[in-house]
Short mmCIF file of C-alpha atoms and ligand atoms in Angstrom, two decimals:
data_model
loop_
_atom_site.label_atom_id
_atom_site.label_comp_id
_atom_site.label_asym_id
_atom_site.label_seq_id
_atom_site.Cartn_x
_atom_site.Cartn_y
_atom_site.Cartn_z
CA UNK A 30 -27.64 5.21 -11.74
CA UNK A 31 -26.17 5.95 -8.44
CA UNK A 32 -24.33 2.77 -7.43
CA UNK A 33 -22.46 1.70 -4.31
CA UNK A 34 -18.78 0.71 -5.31
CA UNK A 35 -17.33 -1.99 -2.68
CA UNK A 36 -13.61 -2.09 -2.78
CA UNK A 37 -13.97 0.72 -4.45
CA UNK A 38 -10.04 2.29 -3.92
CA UNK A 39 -8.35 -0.89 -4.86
CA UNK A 40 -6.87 -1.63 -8.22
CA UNK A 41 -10.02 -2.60 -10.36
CA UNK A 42 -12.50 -0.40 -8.36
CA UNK A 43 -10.55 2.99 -9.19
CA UNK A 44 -10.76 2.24 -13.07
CA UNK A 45 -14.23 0.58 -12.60
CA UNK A 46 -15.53 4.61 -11.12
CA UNK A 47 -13.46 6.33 -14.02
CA UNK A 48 -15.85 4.00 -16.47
CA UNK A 49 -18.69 4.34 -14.28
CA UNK A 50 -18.49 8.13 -14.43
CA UNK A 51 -17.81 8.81 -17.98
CA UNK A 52 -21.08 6.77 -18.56
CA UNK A 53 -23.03 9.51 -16.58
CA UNK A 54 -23.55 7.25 -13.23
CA UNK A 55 -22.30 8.82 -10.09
CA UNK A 56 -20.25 6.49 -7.11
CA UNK A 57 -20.07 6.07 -3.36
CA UNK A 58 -17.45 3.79 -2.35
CA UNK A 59 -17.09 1.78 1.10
CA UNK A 60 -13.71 0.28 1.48
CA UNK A 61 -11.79 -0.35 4.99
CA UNK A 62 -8.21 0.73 3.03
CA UNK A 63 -6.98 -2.67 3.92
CA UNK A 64 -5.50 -3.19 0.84
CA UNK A 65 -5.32 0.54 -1.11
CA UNK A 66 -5.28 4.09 0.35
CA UNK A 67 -6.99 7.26 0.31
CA UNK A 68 -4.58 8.53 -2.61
CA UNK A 69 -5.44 6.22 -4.59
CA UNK A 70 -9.10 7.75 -4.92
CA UNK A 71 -8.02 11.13 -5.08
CA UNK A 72 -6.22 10.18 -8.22
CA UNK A 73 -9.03 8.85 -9.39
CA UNK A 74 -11.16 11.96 -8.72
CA UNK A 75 -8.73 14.01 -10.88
CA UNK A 76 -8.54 11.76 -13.45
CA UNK A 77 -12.70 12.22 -13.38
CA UNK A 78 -12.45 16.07 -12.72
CA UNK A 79 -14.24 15.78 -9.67
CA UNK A 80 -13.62 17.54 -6.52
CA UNK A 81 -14.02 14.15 -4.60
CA UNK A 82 -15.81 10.69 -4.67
CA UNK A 83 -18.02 10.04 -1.84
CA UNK A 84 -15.94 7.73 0.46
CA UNK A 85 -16.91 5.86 3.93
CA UNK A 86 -13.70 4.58 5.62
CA UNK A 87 -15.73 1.26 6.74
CA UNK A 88 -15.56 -2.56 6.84
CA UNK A 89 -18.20 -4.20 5.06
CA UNK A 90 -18.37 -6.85 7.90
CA UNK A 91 -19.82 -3.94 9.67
CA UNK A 92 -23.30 -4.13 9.77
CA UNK A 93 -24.06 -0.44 12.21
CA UNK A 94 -21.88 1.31 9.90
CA UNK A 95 -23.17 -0.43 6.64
CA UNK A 96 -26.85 0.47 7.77
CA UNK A 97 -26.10 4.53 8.18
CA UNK A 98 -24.24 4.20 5.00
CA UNK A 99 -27.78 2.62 3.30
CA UNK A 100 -29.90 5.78 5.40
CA UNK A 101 -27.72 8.41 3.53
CA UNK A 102 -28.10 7.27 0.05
CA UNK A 103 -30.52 5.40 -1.94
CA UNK A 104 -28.57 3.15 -4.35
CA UNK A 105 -29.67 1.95 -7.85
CA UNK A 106 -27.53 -1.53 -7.40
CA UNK A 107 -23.99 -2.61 -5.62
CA UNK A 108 -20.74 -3.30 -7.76
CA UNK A 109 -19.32 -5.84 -5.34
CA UNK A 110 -15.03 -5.80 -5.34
CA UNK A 111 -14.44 -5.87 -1.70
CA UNK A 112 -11.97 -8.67 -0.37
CA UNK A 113 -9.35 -9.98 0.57
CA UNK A 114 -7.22 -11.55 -2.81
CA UNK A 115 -3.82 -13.32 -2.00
CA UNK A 116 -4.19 -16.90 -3.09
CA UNK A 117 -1.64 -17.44 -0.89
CA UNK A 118 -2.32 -15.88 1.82
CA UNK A 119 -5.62 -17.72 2.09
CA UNK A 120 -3.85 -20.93 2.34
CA UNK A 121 -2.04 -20.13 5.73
CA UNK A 122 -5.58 -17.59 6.98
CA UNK A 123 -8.35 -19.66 5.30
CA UNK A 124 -10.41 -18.36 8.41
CA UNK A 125 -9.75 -14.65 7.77
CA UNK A 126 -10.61 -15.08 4.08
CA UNK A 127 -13.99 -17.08 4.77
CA UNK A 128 -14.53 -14.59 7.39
CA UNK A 129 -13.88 -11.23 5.26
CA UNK A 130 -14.77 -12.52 1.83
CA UNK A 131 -18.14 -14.50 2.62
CA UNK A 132 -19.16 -12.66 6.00
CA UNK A 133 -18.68 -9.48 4.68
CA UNK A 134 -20.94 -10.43 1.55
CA UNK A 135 -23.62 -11.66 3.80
CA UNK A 136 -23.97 -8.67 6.07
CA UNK A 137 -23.83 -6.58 2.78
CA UNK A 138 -26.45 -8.26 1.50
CA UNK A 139 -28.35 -8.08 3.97
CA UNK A 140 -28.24 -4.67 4.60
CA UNK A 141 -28.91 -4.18 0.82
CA UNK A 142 -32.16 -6.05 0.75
CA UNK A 143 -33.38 -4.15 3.83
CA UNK A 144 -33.17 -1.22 2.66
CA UNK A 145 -34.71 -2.17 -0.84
CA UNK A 146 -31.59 -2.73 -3.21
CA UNK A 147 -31.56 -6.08 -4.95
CA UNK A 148 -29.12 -5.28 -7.75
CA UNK A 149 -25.67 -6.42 -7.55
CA UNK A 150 -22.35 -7.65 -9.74
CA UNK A 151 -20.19 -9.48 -8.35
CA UNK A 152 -16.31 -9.31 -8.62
CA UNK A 153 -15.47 -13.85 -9.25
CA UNK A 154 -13.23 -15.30 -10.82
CA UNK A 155 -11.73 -17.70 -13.38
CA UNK A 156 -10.91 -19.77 -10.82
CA UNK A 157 -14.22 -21.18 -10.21
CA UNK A 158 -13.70 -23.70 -13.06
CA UNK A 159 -10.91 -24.87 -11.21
CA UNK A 160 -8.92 -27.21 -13.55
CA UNK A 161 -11.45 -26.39 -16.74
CA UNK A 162 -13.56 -29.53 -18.74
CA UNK A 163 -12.93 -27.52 -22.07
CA UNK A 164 -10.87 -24.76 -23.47
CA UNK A 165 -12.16 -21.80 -24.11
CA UNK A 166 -14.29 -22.00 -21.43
CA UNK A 167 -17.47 -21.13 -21.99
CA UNK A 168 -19.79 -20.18 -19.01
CA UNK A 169 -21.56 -23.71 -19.54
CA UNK A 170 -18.44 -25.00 -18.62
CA UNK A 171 -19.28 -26.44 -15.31
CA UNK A 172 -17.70 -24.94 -11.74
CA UNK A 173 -14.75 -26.78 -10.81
CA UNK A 174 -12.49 -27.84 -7.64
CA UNK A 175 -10.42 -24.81 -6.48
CA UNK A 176 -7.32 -25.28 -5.18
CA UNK A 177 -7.50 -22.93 -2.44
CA UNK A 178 -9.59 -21.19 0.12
CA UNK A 179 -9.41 -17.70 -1.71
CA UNK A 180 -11.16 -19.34 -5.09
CA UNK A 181 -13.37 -21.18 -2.84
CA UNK A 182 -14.77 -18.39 -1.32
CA UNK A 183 -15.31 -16.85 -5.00
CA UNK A 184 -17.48 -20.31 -5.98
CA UNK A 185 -19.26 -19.85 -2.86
CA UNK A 186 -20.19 -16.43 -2.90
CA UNK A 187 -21.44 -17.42 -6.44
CA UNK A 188 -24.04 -20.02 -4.88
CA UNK A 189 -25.07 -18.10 -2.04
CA UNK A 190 -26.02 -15.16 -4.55
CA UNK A 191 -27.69 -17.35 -7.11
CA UNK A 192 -29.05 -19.11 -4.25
CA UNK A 193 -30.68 -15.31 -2.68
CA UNK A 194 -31.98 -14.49 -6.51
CA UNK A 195 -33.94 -18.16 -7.04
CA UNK A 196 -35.50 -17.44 -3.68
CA UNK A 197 -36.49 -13.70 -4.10
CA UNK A 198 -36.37 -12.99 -8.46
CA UNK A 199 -36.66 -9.58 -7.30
CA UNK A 200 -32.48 -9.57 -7.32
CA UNK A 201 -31.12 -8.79 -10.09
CA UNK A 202 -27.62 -10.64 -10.00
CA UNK A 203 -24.60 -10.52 -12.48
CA UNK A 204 -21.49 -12.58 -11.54
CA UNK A 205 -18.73 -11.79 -13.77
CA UNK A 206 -15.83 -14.14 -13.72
CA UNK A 207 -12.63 -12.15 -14.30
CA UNK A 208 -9.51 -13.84 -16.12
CA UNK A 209 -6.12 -12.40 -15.59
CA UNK A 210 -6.25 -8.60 -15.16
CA UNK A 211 -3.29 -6.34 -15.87
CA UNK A 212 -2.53 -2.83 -17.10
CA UNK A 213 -2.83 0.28 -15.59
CA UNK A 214 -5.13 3.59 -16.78
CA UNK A 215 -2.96 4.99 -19.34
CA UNK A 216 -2.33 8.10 -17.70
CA UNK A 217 0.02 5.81 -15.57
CA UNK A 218 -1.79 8.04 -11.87
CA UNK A 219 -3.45 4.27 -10.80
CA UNK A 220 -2.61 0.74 -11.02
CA UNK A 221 -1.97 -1.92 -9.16
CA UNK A 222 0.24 -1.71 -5.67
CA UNK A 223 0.76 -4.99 -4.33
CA UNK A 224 1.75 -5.06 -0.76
CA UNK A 225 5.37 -6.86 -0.58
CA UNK A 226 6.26 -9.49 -2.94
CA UNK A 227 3.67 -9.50 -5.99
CA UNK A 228 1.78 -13.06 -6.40
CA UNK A 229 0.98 -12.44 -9.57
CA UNK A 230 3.15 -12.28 -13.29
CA UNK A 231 2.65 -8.78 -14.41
CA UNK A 232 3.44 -6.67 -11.22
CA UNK A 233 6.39 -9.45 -10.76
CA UNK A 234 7.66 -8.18 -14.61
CA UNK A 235 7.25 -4.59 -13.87
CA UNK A 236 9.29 -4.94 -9.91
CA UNK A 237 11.90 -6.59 -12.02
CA UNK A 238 11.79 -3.30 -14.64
CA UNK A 239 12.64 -1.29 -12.42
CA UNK A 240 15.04 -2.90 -10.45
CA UNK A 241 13.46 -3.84 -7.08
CA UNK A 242 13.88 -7.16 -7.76
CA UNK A 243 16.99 -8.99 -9.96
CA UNK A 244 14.82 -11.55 -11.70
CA UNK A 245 11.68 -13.00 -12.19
CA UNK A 246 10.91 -16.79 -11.26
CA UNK A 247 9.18 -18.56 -14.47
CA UNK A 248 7.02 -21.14 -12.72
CA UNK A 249 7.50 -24.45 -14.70
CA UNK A 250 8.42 -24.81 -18.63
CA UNK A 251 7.46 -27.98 -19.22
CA UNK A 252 3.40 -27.76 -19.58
CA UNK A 253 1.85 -28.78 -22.39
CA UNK A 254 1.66 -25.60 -24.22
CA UNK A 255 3.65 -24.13 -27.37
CA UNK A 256 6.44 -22.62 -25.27
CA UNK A 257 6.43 -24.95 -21.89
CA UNK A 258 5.61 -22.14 -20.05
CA UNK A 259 1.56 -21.35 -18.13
CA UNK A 260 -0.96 -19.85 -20.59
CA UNK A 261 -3.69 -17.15 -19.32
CA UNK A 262 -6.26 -14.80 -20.82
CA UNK A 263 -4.59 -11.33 -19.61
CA UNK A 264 -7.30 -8.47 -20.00
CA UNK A 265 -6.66 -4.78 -19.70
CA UNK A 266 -8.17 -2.94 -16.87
CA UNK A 267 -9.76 -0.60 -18.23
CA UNK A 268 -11.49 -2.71 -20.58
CA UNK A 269 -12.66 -4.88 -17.55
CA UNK A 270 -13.53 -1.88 -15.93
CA UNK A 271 -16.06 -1.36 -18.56
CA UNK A 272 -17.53 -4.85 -18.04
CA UNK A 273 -18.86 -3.46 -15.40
CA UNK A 274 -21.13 -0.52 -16.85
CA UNK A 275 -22.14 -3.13 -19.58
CA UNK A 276 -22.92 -5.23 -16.99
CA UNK A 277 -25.74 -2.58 -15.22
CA UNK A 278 -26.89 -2.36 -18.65
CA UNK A 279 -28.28 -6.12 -17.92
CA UNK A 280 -29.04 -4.97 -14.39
CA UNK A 281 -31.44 -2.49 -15.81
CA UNK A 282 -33.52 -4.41 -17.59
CA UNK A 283 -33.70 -6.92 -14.99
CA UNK A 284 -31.56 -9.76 -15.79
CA UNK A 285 -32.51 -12.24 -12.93
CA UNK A 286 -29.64 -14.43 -12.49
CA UNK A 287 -26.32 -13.76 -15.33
CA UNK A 288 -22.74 -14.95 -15.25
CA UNK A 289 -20.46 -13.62 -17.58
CA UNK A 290 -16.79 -14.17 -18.75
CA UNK A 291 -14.83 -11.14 -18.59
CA UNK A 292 -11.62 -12.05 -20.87
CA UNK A 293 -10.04 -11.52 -24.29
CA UNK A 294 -10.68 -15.24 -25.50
CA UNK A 295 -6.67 -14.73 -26.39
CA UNK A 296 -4.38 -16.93 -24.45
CA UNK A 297 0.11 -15.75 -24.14
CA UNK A 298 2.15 -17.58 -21.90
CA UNK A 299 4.57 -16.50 -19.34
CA UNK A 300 7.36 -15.84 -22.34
CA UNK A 301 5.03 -14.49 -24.76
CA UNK A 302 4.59 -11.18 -21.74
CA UNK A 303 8.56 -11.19 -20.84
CA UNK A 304 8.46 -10.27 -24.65
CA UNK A 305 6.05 -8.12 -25.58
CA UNK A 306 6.97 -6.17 -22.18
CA UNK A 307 10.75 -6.02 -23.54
CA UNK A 308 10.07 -5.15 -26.94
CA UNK A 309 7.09 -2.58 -26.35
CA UNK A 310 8.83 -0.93 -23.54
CA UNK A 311 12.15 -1.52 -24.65
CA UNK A 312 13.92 -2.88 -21.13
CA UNK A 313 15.23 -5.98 -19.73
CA UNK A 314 13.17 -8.36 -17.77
CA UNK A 315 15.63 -11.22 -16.73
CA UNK A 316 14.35 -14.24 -15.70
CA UNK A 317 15.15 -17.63 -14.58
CA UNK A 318 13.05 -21.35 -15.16
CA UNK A 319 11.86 -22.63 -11.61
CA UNK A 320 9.56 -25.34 -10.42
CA UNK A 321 6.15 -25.48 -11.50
CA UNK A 322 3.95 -23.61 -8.81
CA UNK A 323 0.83 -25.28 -6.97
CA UNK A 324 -2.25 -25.22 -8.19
CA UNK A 325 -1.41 -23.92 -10.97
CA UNK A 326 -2.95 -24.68 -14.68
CA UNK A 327 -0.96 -25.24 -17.46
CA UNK A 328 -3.69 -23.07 -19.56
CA UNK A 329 -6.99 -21.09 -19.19
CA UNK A 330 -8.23 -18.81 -21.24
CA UNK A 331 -12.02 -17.54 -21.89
CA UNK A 332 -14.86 -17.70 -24.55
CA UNK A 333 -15.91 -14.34 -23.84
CA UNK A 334 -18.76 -14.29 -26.68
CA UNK A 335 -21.32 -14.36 -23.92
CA UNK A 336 -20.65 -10.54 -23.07
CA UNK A 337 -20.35 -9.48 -26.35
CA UNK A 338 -23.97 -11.25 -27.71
CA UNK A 339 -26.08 -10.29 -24.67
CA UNK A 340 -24.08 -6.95 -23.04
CA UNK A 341 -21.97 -5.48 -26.07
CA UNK A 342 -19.00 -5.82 -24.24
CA UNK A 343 -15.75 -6.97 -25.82
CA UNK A 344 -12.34 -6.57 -24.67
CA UNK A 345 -10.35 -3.50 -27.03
CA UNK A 346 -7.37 -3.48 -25.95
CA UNK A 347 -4.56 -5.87 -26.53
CA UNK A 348 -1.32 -7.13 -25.28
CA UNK A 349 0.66 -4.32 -26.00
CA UNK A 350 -1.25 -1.91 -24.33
CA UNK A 351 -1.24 -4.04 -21.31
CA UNK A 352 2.54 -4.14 -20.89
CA UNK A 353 2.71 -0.48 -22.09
CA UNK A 354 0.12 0.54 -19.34
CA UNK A 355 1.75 -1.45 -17.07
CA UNK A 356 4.92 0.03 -17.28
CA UNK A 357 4.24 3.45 -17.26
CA UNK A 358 2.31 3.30 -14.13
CA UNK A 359 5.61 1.02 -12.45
CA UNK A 360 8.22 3.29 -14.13
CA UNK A 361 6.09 6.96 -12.82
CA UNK A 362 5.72 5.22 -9.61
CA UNK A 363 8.07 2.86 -8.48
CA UNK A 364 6.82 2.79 -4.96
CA UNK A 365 3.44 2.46 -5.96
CA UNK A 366 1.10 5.26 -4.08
CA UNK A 367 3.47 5.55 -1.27
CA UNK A 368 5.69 7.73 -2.56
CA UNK A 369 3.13 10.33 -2.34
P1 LIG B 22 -7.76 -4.90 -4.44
O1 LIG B 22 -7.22 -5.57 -3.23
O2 LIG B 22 -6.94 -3.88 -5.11
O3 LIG B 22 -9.20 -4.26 -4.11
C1 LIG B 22 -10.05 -4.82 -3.14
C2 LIG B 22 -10.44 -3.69 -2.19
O4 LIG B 22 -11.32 -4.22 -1.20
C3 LIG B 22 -9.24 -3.09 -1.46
O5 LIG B 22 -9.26 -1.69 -1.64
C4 LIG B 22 -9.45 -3.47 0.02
O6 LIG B 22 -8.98 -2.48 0.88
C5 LIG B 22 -10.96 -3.64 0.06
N1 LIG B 22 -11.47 -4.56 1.08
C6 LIG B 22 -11.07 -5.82 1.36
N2 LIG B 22 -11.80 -6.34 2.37
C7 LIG B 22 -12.70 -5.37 2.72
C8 LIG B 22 -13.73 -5.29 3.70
N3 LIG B 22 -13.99 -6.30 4.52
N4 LIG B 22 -14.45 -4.15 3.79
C9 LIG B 22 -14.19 -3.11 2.97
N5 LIG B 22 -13.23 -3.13 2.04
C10 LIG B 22 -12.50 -4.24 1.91
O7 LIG B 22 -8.17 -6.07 -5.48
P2 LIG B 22 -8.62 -5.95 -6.99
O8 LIG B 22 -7.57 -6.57 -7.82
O9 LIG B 22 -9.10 -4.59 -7.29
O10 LIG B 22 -9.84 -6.97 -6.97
C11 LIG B 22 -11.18 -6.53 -6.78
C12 LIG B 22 -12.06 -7.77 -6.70
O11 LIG B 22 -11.91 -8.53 -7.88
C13 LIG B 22 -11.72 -8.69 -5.53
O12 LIG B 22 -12.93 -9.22 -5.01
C14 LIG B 22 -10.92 -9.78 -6.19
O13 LIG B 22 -10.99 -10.99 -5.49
C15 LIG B 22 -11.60 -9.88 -7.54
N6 LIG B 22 -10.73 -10.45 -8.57
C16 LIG B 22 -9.50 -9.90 -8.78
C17 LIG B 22 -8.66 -10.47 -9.72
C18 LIG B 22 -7.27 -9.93 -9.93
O14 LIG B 22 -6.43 -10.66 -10.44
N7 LIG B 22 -6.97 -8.69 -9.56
C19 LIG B 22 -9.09 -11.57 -10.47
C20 LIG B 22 -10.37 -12.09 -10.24
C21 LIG B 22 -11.19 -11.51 -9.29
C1 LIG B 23 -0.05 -16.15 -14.33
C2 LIG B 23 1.00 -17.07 -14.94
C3 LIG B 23 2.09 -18.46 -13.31
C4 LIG B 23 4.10 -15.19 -11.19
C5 LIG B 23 -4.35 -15.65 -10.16
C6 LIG B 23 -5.41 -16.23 -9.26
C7 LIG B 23 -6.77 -16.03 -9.86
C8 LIG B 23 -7.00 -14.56 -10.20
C9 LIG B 23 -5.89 -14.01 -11.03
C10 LIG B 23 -7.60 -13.18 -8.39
C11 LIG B 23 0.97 -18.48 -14.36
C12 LIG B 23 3.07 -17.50 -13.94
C13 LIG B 23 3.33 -15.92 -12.07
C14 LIG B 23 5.51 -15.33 -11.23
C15 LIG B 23 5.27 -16.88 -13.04
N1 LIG B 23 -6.99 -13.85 -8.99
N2 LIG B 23 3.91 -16.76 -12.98
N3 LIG B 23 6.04 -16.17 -12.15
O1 LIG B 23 -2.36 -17.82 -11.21
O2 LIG B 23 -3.45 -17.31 -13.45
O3 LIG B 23 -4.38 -16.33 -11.41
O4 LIG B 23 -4.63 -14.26 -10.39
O5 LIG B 23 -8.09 -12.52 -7.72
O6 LIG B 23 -7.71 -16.47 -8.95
O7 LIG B 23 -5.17 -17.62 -9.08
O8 LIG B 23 -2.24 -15.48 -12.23
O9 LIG B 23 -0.50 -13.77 -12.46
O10 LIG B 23 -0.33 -15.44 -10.56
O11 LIG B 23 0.05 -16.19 -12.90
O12 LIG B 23 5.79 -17.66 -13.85
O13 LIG B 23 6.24 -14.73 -10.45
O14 LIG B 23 2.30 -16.55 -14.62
O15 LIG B 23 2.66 -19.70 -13.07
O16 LIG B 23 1.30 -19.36 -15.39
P1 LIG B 23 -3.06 -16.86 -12.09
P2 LIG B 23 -0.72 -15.14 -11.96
#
């Protein structure tokens, strides 16, 4: 299939086109750079063995430049990553997210169904059980109360698309609700490159590796969980990334309306990654106990049988190869793509 990639240079759209070409689909990608860089796709084109990945430079909130994009190429379906991602963030710019996230998703959608392509998947979240009924969570588990404007604009975007599919059953829509991503490919030439201070545990562990920052901040160790510290359902990248081709699989036979789980079904808590990172990789992480952070859960963690009964999709790879891949891409590049 020949399938428009959103987002497409950030951290899960690069390993999402390495997956997407070794299954014998080819890629354009739209993304306005505001949170990767060109490098970051030319790595992944020599990681493919391709000369170069089709790119446009454009805002998806840009409905001229969308449109030429949709007169150039005729797309089979739309993996959806593009926007904005800092929890936050969103808290101080809720208008900027609302605007970026959901406006850019309408115009794209628009412009999709124009030009006769009603086939998307869609980049959520765990957050849109907000504090969860039932562990695992199952996708029966009903959507929840987010605690900010970033996770609300992942439940929304949710309704609006099931909403567009219930009207018109000729879309074909998959949401796939992420858990905690991490890793890096394991040739350590992509992963993630936060912008300033990471948000999130496993670029915080790997800063701390390396020595750009003295310590990481354990937020709260007194949750009810075997070690006091928050529990989450880390999943490798590149096993996400292949969520994604499993998940045009479903596309292709014309799924109608699908949510999906895309998680390990393991839960590890904050200590249980300090560890495995130390041992695997065999460095220091120090860290220090501070306050419980906002919104946070104490755990959350997935029942990802869904993907595996109806798409063949399970997660392979386990903690070890998370911290391992996570490492080498910190310790080859410790300032991320800028040093190139
Ligand atoms: P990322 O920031 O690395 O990638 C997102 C890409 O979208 C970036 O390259 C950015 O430049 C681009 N972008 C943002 N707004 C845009 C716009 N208006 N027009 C064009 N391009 C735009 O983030 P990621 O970690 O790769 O996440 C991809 C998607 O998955 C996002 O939608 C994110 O919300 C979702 N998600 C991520 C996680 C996670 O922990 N990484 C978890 C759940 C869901
Ligand atoms: C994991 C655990 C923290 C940083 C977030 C978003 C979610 C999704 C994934 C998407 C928690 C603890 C963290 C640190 C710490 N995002 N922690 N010190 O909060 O589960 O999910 O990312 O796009 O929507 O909410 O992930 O990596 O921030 O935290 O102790 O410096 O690590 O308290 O228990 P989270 P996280």
């Amino acid at each position: 299939m020949k399938i428009l990639v959103t987002g497409g240079a950030g951290f899960i759209g690069t390993h999402t086109l390495i997956e997407l070409y070794r299954a014998g689909h080819t890629a354009v990608v739209v993304d306005n750079l505001s949170n990767s860089c060109h490098e970051a796709l030319r790595r992944t084109a020599e990681i493919i063995g391709v000369d170069g990945i089709p790119f446009y430079e454009c805002d998806i909130c840009d409905r001229i430049r969308l449109e030429l994009l949709f007169c150039d190429h005729q797309f089979d379906a739309c993996i959806h990553f593009a926007g904005k991602k800092a929890v936050g963030e969103s808290v101080e710019m809720p208008w900027e997210y609302y605007d970026n996230n959901i406006g850019g998703t309408l115009t794209l959608v628009d412009v999709m169904r124009r030009h006769g392509c009603r086939n998307i998947i869609f980049s959520s979240s765990a957050t849109v059980y907000g504090e969860p009924a039932e562990m695992p969570i199952t996708e029966a588990c009903p959507k929840g109360v987010c605690t900010n404007p970033y996770g609300w604009t992942k439940s929304m975007i949710e309704q609006i698309l099931a909403d567009m599919q219930r009207a018109d059953p000729q879309w074909n829509v998959v949401l796939l609700r992420y858990f905690n991503p991490v890793g890096a490919h394991p040739s350590g030439r992509i992963g993630e490159d936060p912008n300033g201070t990471p948000n999130n545990l496993m670029p915080y562990i790997t800063q701390v590796a390396v020595g750009k920052r003295a310590e990481l901040g354990v937020f709260g160790d007194d949750y009810p969980t075997p070690d006091g510290t928050g529990v989450r359902d880390y999943i490798h990248v590149v096993d996400l990334a292949a969520g994604h081709v499993s998940a045009l699989q479903a596309i292709g036979r014309g799924c109608g309306l699908e949510v999906y789980n895309l998680g390990t079904g393991h839960g590890y808590s904050v200590l249980d990654m300090v560890k495995a990172f130390e041992r695997v990789n065999g460095v220091h992480v120090p860290y220090a106990i501070k306050p419980r952070r906002a919104g946070d859960v104490a755990t959350c963690y997935s029942d990802p049988s869904k993907a595996l009964r109806e798409l063949g999709w399970q997660a392979r790879l386990g903690i070890d190869d998370m911290v391992r891949d996570s490492w080498n891409w910190q310790r080859q590049n410790p300032d991320g793509f800028a040093a190139d």
